[in-house]
PDB file of C-alpha atoms in Angstrom:
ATOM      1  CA  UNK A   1     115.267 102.703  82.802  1.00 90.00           C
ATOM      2  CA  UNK A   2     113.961 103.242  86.414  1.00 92.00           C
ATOM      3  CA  UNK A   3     112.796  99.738  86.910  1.00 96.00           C
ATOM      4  CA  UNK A   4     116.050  98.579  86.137  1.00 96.00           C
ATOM      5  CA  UNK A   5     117.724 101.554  88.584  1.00 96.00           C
ATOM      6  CA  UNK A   6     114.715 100.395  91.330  1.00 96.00           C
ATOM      7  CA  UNK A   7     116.254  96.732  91.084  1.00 97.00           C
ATOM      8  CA  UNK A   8     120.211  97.215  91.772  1.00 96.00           C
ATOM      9  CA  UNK A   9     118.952  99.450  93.938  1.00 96.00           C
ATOM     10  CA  UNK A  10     116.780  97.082  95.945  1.00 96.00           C
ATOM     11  CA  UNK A  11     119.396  94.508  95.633  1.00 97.00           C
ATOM     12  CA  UNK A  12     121.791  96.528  97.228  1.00 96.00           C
ATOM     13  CA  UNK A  13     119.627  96.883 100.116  1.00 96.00           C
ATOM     14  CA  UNK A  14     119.404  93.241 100.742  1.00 96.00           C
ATOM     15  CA  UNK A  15     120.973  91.792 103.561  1.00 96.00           C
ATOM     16  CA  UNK A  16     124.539  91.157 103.779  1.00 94.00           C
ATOM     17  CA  UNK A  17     123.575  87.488 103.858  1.00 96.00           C
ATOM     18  CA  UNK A  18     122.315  87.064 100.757  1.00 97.00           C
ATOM     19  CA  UNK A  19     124.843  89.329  98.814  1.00 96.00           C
ATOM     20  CA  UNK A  20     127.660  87.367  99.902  1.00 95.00           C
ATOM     21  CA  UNK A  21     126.665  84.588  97.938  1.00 96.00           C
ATOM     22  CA  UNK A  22     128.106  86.070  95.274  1.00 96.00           C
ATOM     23  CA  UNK A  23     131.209  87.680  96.727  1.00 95.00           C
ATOM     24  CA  UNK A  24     134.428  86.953  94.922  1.00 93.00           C
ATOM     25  CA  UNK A  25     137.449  89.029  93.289  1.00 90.00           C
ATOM     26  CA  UNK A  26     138.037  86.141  90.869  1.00 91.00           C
ATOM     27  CA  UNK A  27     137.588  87.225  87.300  1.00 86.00           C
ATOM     28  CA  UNK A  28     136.499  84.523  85.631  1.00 91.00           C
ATOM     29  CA  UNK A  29     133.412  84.202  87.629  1.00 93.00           C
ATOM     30  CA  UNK A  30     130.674  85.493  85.204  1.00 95.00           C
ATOM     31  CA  UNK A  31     128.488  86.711  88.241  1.00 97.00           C
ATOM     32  CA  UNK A  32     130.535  88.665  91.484  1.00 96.00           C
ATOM     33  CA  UNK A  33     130.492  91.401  93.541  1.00 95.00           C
ATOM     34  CA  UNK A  34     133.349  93.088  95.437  1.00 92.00           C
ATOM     35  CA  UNK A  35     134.197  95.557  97.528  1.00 91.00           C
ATOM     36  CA  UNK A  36     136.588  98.918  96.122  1.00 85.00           C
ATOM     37  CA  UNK A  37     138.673  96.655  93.593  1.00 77.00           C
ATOM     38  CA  UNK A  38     139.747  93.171  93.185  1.00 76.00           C
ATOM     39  CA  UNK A  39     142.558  93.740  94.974  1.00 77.00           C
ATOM     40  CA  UNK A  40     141.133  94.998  98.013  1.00 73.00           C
ATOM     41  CA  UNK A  41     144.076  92.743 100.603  1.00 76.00           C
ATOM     42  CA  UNK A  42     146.412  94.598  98.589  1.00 79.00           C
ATOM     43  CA  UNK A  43     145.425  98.312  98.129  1.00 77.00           C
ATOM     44  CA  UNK A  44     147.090 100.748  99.955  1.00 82.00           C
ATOM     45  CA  UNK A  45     143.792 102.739 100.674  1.00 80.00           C
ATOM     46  CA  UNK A  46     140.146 101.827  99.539  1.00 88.00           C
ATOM     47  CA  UNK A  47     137.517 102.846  97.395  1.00 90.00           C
ATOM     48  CA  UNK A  48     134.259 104.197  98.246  1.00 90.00           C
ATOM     49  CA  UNK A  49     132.256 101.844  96.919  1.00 94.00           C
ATOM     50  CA  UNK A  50     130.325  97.779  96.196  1.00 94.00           C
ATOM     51  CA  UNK A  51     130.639  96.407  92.636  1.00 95.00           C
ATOM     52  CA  UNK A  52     128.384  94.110  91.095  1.00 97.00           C
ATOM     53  CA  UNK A  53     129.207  92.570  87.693  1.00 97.00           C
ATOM     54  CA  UNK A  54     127.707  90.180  85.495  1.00 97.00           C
ATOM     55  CA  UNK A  55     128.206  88.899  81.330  1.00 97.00           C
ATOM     56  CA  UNK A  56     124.531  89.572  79.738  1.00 97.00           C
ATOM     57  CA  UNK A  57     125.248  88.009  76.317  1.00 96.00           C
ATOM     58  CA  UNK A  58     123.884  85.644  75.193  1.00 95.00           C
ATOM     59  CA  UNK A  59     121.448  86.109  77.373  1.00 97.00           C
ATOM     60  CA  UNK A  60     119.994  82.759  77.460  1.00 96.00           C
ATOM     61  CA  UNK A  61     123.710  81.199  79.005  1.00 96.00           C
ATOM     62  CA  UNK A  62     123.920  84.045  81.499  1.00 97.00           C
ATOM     63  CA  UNK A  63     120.597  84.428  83.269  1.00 97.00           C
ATOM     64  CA  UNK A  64     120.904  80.976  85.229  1.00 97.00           C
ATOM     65  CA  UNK A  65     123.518  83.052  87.288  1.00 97.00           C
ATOM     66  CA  UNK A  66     121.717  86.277  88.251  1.00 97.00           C
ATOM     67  CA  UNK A  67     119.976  86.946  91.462  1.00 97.00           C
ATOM     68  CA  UNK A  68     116.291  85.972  91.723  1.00 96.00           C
ATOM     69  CA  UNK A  69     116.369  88.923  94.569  1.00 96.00           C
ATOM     70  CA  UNK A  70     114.805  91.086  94.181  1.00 96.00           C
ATOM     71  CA  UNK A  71     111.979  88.876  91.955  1.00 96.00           C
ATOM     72  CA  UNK A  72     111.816  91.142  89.487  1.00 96.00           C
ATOM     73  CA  UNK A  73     115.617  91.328  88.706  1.00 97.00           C
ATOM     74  CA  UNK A  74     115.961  88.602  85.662  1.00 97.00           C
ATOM     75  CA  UNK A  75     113.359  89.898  83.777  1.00 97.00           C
ATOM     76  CA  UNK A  76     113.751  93.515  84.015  1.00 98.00           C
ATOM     77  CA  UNK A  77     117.103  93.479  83.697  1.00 98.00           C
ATOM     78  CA  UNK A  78     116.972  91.087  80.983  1.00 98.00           C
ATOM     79  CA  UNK A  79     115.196  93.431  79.425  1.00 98.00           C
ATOM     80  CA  UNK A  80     117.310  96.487  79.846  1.00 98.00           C
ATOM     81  CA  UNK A  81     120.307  94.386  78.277  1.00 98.00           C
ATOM     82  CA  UNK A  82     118.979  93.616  75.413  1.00 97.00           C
ATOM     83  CA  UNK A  83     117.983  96.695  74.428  1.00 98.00           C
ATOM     84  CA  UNK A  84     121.013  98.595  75.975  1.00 97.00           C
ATOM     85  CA  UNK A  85     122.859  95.965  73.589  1.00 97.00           C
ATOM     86  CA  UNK A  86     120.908  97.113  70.242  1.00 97.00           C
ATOM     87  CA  UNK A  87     121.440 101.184  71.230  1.00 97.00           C
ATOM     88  CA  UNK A  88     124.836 100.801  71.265  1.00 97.00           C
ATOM     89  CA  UNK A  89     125.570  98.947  68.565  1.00 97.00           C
ATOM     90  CA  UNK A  90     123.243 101.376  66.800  1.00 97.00           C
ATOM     91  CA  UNK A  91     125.901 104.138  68.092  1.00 97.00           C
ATOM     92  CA  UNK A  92     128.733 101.863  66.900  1.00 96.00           C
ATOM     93  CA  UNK A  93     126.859 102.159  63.597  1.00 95.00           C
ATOM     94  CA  UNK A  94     126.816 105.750  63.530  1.00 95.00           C
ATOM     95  CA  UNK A  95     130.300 105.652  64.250  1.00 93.00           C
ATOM     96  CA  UNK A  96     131.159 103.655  61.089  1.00 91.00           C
ATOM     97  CA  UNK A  97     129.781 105.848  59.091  1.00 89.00           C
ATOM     98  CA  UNK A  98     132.303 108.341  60.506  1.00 89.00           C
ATOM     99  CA  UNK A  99     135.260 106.343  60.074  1.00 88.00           C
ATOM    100  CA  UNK A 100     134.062 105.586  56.291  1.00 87.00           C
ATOM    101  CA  UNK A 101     133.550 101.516  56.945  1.00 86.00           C
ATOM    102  CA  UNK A 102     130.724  99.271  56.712  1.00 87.00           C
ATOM    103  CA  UNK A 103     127.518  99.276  58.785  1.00 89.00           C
ATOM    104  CA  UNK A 104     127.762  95.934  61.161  1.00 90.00           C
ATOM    105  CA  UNK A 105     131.590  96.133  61.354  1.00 91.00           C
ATOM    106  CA  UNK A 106     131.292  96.508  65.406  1.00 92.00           C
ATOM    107  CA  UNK A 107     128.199  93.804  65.359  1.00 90.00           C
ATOM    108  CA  UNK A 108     130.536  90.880  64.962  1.00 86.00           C
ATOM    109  CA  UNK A 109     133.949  89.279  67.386  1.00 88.00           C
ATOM    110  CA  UNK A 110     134.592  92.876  68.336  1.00 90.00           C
ATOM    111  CA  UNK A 111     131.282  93.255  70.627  1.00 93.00           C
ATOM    112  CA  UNK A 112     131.121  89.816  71.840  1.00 93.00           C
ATOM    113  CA  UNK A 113     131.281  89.966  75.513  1.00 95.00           C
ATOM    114  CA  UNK A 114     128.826  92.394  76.924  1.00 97.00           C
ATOM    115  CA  UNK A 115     128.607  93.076  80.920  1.00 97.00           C
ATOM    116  CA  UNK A 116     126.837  94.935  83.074  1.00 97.00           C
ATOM    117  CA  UNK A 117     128.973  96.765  85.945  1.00 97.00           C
ATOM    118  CA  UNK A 118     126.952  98.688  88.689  1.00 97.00           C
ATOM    119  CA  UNK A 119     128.242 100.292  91.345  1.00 96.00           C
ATOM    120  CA  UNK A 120     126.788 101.378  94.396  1.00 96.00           C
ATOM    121  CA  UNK A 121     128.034 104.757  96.911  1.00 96.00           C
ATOM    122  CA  UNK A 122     126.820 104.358 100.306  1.00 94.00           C
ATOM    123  CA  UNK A 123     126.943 107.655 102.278  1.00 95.00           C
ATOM    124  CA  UNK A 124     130.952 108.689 102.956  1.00 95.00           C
ATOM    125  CA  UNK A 125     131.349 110.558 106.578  1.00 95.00           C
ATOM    126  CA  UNK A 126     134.281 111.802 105.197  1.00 94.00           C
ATOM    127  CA  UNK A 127     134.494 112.467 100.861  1.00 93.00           C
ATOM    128  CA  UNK A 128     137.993 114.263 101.329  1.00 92.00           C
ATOM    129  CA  UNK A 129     139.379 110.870 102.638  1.00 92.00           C
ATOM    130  CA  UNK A 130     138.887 108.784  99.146  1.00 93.00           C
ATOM    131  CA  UNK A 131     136.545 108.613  96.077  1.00 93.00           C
ATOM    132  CA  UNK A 132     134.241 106.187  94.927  1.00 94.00           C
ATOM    133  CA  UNK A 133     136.192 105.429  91.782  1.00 93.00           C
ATOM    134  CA  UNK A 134     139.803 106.661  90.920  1.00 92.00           C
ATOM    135  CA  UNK A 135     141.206 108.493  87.907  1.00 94.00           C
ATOM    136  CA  UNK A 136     140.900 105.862  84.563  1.00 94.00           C
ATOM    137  CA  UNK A 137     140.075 105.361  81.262  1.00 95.00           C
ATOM    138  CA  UNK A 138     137.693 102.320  79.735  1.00 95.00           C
ATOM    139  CA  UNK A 139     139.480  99.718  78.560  1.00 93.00           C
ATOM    140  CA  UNK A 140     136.986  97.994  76.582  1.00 95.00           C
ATOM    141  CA  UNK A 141     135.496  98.940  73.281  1.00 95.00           C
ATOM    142  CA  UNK A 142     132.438 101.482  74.364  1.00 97.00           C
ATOM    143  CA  UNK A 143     130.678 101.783  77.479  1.00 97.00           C
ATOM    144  CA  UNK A 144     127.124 103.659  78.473  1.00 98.00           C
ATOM    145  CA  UNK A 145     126.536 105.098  82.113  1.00 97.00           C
ATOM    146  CA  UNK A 146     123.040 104.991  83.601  1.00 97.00           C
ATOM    147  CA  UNK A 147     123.302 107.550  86.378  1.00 96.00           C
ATOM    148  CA  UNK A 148     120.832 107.827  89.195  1.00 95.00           C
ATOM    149  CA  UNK A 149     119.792 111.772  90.305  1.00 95.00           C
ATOM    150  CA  UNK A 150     122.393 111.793  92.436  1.00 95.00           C
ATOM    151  CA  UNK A 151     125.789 113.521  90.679  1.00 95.00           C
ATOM    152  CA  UNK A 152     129.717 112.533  91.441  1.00 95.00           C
ATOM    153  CA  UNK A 153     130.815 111.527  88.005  1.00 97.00           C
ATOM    154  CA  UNK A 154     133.817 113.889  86.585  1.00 97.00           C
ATOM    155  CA  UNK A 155     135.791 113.804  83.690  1.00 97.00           C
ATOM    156  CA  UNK A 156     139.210 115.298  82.791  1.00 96.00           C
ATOM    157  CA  UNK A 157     138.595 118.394  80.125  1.00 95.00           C
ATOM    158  CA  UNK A 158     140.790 121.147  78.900  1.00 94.00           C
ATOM    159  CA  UNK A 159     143.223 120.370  82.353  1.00 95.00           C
ATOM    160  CA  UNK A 160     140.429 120.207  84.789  1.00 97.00           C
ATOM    161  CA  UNK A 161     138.177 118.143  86.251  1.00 97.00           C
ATOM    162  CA  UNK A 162     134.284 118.792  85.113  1.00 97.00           C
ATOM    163  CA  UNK A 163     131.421 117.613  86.775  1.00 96.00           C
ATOM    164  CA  UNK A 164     128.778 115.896  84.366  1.00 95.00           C
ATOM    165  CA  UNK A 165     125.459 116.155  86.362  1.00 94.00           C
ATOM    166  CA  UNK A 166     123.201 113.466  86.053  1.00 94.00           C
ATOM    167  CA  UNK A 167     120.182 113.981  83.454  1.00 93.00           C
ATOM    168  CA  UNK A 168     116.300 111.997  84.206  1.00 89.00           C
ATOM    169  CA  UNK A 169     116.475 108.928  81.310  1.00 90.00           C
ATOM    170  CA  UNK A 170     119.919 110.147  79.498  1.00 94.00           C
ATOM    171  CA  UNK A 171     122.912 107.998  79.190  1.00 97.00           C
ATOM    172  CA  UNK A 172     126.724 108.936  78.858  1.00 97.00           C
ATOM    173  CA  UNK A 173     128.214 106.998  76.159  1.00 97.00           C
ATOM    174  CA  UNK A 174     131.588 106.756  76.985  1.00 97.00           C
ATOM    175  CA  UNK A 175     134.598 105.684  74.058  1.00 96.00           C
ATOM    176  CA  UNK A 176     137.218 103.129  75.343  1.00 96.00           C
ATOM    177  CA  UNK A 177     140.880 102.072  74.845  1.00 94.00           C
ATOM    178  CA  UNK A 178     139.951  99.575  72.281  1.00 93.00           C
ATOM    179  CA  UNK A 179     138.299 101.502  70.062  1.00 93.00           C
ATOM    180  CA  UNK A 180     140.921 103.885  70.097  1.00 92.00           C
ATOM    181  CA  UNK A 181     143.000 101.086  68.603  1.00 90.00           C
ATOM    182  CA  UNK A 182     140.782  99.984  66.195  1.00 88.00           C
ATOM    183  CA  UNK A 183     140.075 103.431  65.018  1.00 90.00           C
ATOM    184  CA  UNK A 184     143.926 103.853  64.527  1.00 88.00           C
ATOM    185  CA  UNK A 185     143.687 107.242  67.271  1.00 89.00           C
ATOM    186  CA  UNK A 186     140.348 108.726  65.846  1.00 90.00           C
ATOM    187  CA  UNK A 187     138.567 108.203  68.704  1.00 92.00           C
ATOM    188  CA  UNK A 188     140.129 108.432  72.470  1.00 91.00           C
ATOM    189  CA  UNK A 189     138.529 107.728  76.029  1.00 94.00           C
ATOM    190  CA  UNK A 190     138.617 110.484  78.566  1.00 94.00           C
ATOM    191  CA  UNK A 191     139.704 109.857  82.020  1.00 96.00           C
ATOM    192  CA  UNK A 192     136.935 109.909  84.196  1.00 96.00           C
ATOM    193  CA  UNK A 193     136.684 109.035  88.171  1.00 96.00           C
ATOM    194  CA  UNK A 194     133.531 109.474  90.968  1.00 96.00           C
ATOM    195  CA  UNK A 195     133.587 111.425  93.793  1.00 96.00           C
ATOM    196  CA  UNK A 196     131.714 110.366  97.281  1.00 95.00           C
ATOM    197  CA  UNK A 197     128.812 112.014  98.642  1.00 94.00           C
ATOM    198  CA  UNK A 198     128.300 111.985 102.545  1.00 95.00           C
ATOM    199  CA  UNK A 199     124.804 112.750 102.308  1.00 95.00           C
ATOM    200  CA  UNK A 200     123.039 110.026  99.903  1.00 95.00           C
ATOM    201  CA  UNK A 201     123.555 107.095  98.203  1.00 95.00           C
ATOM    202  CA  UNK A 202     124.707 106.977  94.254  1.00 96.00           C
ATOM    203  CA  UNK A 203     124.215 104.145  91.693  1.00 97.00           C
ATOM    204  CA  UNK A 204     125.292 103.919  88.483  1.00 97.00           C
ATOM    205  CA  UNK A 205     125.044 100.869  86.333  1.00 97.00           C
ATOM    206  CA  UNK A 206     127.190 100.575  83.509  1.00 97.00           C
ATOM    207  CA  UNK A 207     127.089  98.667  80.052  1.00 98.00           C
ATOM    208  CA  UNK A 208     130.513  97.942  78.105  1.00 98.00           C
ATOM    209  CA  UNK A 209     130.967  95.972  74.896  1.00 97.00           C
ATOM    210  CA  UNK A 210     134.587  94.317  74.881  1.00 95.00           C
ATOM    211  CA  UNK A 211     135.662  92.423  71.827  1.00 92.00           C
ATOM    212  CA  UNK A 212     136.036  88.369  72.577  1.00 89.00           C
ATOM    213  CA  UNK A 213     139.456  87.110  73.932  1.00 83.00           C
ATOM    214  CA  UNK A 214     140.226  85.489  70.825  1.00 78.00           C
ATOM    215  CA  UNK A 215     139.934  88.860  68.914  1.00 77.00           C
ATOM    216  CA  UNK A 216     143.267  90.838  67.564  1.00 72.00           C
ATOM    217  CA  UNK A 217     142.654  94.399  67.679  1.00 67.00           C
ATOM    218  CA  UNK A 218     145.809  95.284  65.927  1.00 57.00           C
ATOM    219  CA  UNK A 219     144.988  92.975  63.177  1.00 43.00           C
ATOM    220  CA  UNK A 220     141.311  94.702  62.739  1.00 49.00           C
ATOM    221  CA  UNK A 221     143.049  97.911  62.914  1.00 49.00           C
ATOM    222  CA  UNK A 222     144.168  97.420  59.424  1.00 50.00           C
ATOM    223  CA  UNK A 223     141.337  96.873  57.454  1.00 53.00           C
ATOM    224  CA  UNK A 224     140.253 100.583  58.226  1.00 52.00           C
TER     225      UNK A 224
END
């Protein structure tokens, strides 16, 4: 886990020059980073952070894409995929059992895509002016947070807003919209946001399991 949070963290601190490369706000590039949102020309104020996002699976058509700054990246964070990848279908497991359905259900269409979203807080002069991510909820089937020490997530409990402070090699597994829909409403996914620090830096690198495009969540819905 802290190899992988040394290497975003080192990428990050490459120069501008080389991080452009991969600049772009167009989706269906499977390798990007961006700036707030990707619709930064049209926001009416701006996020408090940089986004980098890539697909991880299978990992063999993905790799060709990811930085070979720092040297160390494609193979420790190859790594830290894969088995990011098994622990959460492991959890998805766990959460058949639950829902009364087979072991492997999630291991199929429904966890196809997998990508790996980290984003990185610079210092904010000013946190009261903006956040580092707004108010949402996952969209995709489940997602895992890898925090670094540094705390800002929140999530929306009981009609406030609750800090969850980072813990050293923990993960917050997070439930999205998707499986909410395939669980017919047993399961729901919190709204959750980031708040900016002006005194250190924050990264967080995120892992989310979204069923393939060709999937029909309504459809699976009904077998449960």
């Amino acid at each position: 886990m802290n190899e992988t949070m040394n290497a975003f963290q080192e990428f990050f601190k490459l120069p501008p020059e080389y991080k452009s490369t991969f600049y772009s706000t167009d989706m269906s590039k499977k390798c990007r980073i961006f700036s707030s949102t990707l619709n930064y020309d049209n926001e009416d104020f701006h996020y408090w952070r940089d986004n980098f996002t890539h697909h991880c699976h299978p990992l063999q058509d993905h790799i060709p894409l990811w930085p070979q700054n720092p040297s160390t990246y494609r193979e420790v964070v190859g790594r830290y995929t894969i088995e990011t990848r098994m622990l959460l279908l492991r959890i998805l497991d766990l959460i058949c059992e639950g829902l009364g359905i087979k072991h492997g259900y999630f291991d199929s269409e429904l966890s196809n895509i997998q990508l790996l979203s980290v984003n990185h807080h610079i210092p904010c002069p000013d946190p009261s002016l903006t956040l580092g991510m707004p108010q949402h909820s996952d969209p995709n089937l489940i997602s895992m947070l890898h925090e670094c020490s540094i705390p800002g997530l929140q999530v929306w409990w009981d009609g406030r807003w609750m800090n969850v402070d980072p813990m050293p090699n923990a993960f917050v597994v997070i439930t999205g919209l998707q499986l909410k829909v395939i669980s017919n409403g047993k399961f729901s996914s919190p709204f959750h946001r980031v708040m900016t620090n002006s005194q250190e830096a924050k990264t967080t690198i995120g892992t989310f399991l979204i069923p393939s495009n060709e999937t029909s969540l309504f459809s699976q819905s009904k077998s449960m």
